[in-house]
CSV table of C-alpha atoms in Angstrom, one decimal:
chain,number,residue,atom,x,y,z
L,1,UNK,CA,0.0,0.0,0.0
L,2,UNK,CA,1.1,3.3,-1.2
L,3,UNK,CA,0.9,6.4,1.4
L,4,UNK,CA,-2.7,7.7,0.5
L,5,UNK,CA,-3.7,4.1,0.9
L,6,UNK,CA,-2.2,4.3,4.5
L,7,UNK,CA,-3.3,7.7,5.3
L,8,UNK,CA,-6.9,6.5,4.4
L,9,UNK,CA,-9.1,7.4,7.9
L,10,UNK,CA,-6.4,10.2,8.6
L,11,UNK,CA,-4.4,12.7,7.1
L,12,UNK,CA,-1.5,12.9,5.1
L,13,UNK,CA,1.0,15.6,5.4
L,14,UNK,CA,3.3,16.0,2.0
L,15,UNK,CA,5.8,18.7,2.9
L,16,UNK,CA,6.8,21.1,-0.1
L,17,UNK,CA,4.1,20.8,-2.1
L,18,UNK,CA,5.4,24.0,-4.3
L,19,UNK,CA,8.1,21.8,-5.7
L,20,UNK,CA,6.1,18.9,-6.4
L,21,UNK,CA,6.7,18.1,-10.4
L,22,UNK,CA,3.7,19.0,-12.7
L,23,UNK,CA,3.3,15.3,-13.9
L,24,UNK,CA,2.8,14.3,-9.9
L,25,UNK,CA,0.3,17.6,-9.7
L,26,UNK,CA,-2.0,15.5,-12.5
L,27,UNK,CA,-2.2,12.6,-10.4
L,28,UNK,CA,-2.5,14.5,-6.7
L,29,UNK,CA,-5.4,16.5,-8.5
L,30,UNK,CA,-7.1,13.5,-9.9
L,31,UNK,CA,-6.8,11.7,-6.3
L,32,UNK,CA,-8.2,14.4,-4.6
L,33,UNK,CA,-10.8,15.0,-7.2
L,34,UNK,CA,-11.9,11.6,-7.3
L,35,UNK,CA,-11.3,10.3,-3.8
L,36,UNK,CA,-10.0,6.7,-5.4
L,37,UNK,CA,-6.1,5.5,-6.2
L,38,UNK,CA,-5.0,2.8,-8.3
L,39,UNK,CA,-2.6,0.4,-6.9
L,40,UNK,CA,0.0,-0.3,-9.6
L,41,UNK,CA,-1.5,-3.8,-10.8
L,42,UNK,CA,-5.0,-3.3,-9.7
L,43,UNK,CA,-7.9,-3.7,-11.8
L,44,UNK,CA,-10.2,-1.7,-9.9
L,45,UNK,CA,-9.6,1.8,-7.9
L,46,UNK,CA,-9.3,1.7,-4.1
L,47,UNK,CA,-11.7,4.3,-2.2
L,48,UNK,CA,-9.4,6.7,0.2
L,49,UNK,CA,-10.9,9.2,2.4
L,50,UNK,CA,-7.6,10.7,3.4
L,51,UNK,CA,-7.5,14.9,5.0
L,52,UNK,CA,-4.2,16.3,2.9
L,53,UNK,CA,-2.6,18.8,4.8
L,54,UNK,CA,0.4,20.4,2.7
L,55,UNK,CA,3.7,23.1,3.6
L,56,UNK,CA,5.5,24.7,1.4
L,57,UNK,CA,7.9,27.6,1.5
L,58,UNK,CA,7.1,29.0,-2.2
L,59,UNK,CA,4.3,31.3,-2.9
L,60,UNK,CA,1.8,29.3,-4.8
L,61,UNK,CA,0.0,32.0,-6.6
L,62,UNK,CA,3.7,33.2,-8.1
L,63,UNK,CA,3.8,29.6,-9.4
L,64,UNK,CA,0.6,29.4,-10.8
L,65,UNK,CA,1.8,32.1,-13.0
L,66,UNK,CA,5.0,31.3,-14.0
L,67,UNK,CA,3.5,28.0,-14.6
L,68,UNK,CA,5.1,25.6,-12.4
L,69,UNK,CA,2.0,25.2,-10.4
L,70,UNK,CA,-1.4,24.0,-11.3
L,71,UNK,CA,-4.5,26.3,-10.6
L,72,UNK,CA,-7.3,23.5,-10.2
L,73,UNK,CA,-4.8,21.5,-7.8
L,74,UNK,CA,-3.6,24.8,-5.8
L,75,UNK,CA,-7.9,25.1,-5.6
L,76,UNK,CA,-8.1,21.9,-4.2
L,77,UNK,CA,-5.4,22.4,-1.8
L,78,UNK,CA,-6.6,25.8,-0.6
L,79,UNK,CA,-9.8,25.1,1.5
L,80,UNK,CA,-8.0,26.1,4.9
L,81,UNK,CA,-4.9,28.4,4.6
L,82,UNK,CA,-2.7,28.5,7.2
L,83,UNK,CA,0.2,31.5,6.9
L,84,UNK,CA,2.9,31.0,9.5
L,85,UNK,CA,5.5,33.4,9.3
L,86,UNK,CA,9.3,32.9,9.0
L,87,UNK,CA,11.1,32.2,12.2
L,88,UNK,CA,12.9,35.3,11.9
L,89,UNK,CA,9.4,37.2,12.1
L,90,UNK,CA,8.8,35.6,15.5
L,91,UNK,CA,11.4,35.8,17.8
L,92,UNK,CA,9.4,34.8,20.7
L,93,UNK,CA,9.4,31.3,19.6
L,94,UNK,CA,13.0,31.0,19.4
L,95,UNK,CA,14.1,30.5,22.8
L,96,UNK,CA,10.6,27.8,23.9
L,97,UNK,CA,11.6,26.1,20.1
L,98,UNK,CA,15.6,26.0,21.7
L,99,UNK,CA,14.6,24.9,24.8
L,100,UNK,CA,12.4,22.2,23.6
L,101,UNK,CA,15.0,20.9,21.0
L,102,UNK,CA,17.8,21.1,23.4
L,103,UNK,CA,15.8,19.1,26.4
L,104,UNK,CA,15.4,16.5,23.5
L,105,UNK,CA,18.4,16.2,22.0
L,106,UNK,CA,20.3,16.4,25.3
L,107,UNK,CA,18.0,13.2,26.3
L,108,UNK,CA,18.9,11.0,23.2
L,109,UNK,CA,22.4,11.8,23.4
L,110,UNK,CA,23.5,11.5,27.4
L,111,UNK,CA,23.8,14.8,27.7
L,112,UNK,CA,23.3,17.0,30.8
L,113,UNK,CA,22.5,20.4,29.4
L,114,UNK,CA,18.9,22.1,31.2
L,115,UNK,CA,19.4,25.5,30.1
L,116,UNK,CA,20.9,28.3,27.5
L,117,UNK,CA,23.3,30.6,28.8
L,118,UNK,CA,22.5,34.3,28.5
L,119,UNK,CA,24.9,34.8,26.1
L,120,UNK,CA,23.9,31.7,24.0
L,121,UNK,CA,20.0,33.2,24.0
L,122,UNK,CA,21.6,36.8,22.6
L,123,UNK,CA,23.0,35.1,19.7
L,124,UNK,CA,20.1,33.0,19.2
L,125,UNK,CA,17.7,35.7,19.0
L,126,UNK,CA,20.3,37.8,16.7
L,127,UNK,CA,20.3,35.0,13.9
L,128,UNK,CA,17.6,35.3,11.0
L,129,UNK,CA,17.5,32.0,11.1
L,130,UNK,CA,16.8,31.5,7.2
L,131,UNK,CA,16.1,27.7,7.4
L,132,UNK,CA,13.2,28.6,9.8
L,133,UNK,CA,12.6,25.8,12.5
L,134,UNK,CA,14.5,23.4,10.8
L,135,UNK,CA,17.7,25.1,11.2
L,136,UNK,CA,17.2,25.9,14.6
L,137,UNK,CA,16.6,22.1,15.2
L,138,UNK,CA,20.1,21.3,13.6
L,139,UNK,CA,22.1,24.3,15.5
L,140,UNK,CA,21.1,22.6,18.9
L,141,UNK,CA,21.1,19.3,17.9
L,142,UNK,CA,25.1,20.3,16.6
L,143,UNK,CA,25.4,22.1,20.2
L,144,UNK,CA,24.2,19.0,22.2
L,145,UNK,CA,26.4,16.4,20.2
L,146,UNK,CA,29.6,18.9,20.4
L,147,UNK,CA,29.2,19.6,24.6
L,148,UNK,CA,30.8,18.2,27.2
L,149,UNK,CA,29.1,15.2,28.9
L,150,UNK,CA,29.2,17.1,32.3
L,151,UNK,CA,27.9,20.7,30.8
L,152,UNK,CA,24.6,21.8,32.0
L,153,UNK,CA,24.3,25.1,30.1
L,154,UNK,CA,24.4,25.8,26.7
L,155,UNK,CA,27.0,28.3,26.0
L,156,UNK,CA,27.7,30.3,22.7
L,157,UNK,CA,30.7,28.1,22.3
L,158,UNK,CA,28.3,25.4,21.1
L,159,UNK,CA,26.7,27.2,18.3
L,160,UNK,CA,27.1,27.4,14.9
L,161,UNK,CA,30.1,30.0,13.7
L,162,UNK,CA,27.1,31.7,11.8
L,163,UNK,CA,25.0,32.0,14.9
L,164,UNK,CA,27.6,33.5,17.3
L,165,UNK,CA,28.3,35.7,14.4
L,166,UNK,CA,25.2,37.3,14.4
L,167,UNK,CA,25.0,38.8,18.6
């Protein structure tokens, strides 16, 4: 079973949809049109009843028009919109987002570290962050796997040369 087959009952998330190839589009339109898939090998279509929730980074209606996106399918996709603003445009999030990723990271790794340093929080807040959450995952993932075993607070030390660069 393919992942709509899976996702049947549920929802699927499929992560950036703007770059999704326009012979793909055909066949995500036709799914969602028709509520049915065809198993390769099949003779008959399977029924899905699948909720598709979809990211992207790109700005849909600019692809529509250059032609790298299809209308009916960015119709289809557009019955809720959900706008969440680049990391860099919401600064409070950073430090609960570091917090959070550092408490994990420090877990699956033996790591001691409970807190971010003053210092380490100035930086963090300084960065833009252009890779959004996702970078900020992989800074203090790198920060965790880089300290000490017996550290307990995260110090500027641990980030990314681009990150202290930025207090």
């Amino acid at each position: 079973p393919g992942r709509f087959e899976v996702a049947s009952g549920g929802t699927l998330f499929l992560d950036e949809i703007g770059d999704v190839p326009p012979p793909t589009q055909v066949r995500l339109l036709r799914v969602l049109q028709e509520r049915e898939i065809e198993r390769l090998g099949a003779i008959k279509p399977t029924p899905i009843d699948v909720r598709l929730v979809t990211a992207t980074n790109r700005d849909l209606g600019e692809a529509v028009e250059d032609g790298s996106f299809r209308l009916d399918l960015l119709y289809r996709l557009q019955v809720v919109e959900l706008h969440l603003p680049p990391l860099r445009e919401r600064k409070e999030d950073v430090m609960p987002l570091a917090e959070h990723f550092l408490s994990r990271f420090s877990h699956e790794n033996g790591r001691r570290l409970t807190r971010v340093s003053d210092a380490a929080l100035t930086a963090l807040l300084a960065y833009e962050w252009p890779g959004n959450v996702r970078e900020l995952e992989n800074a203090m993932e790198r920060a965790v796997v880089l300290s000490g075993r017996e550290d307990e607070v995260l110090s500027p030390d641990h980030l990314p040369k681009l990150v202290r660069a930025a207090a």
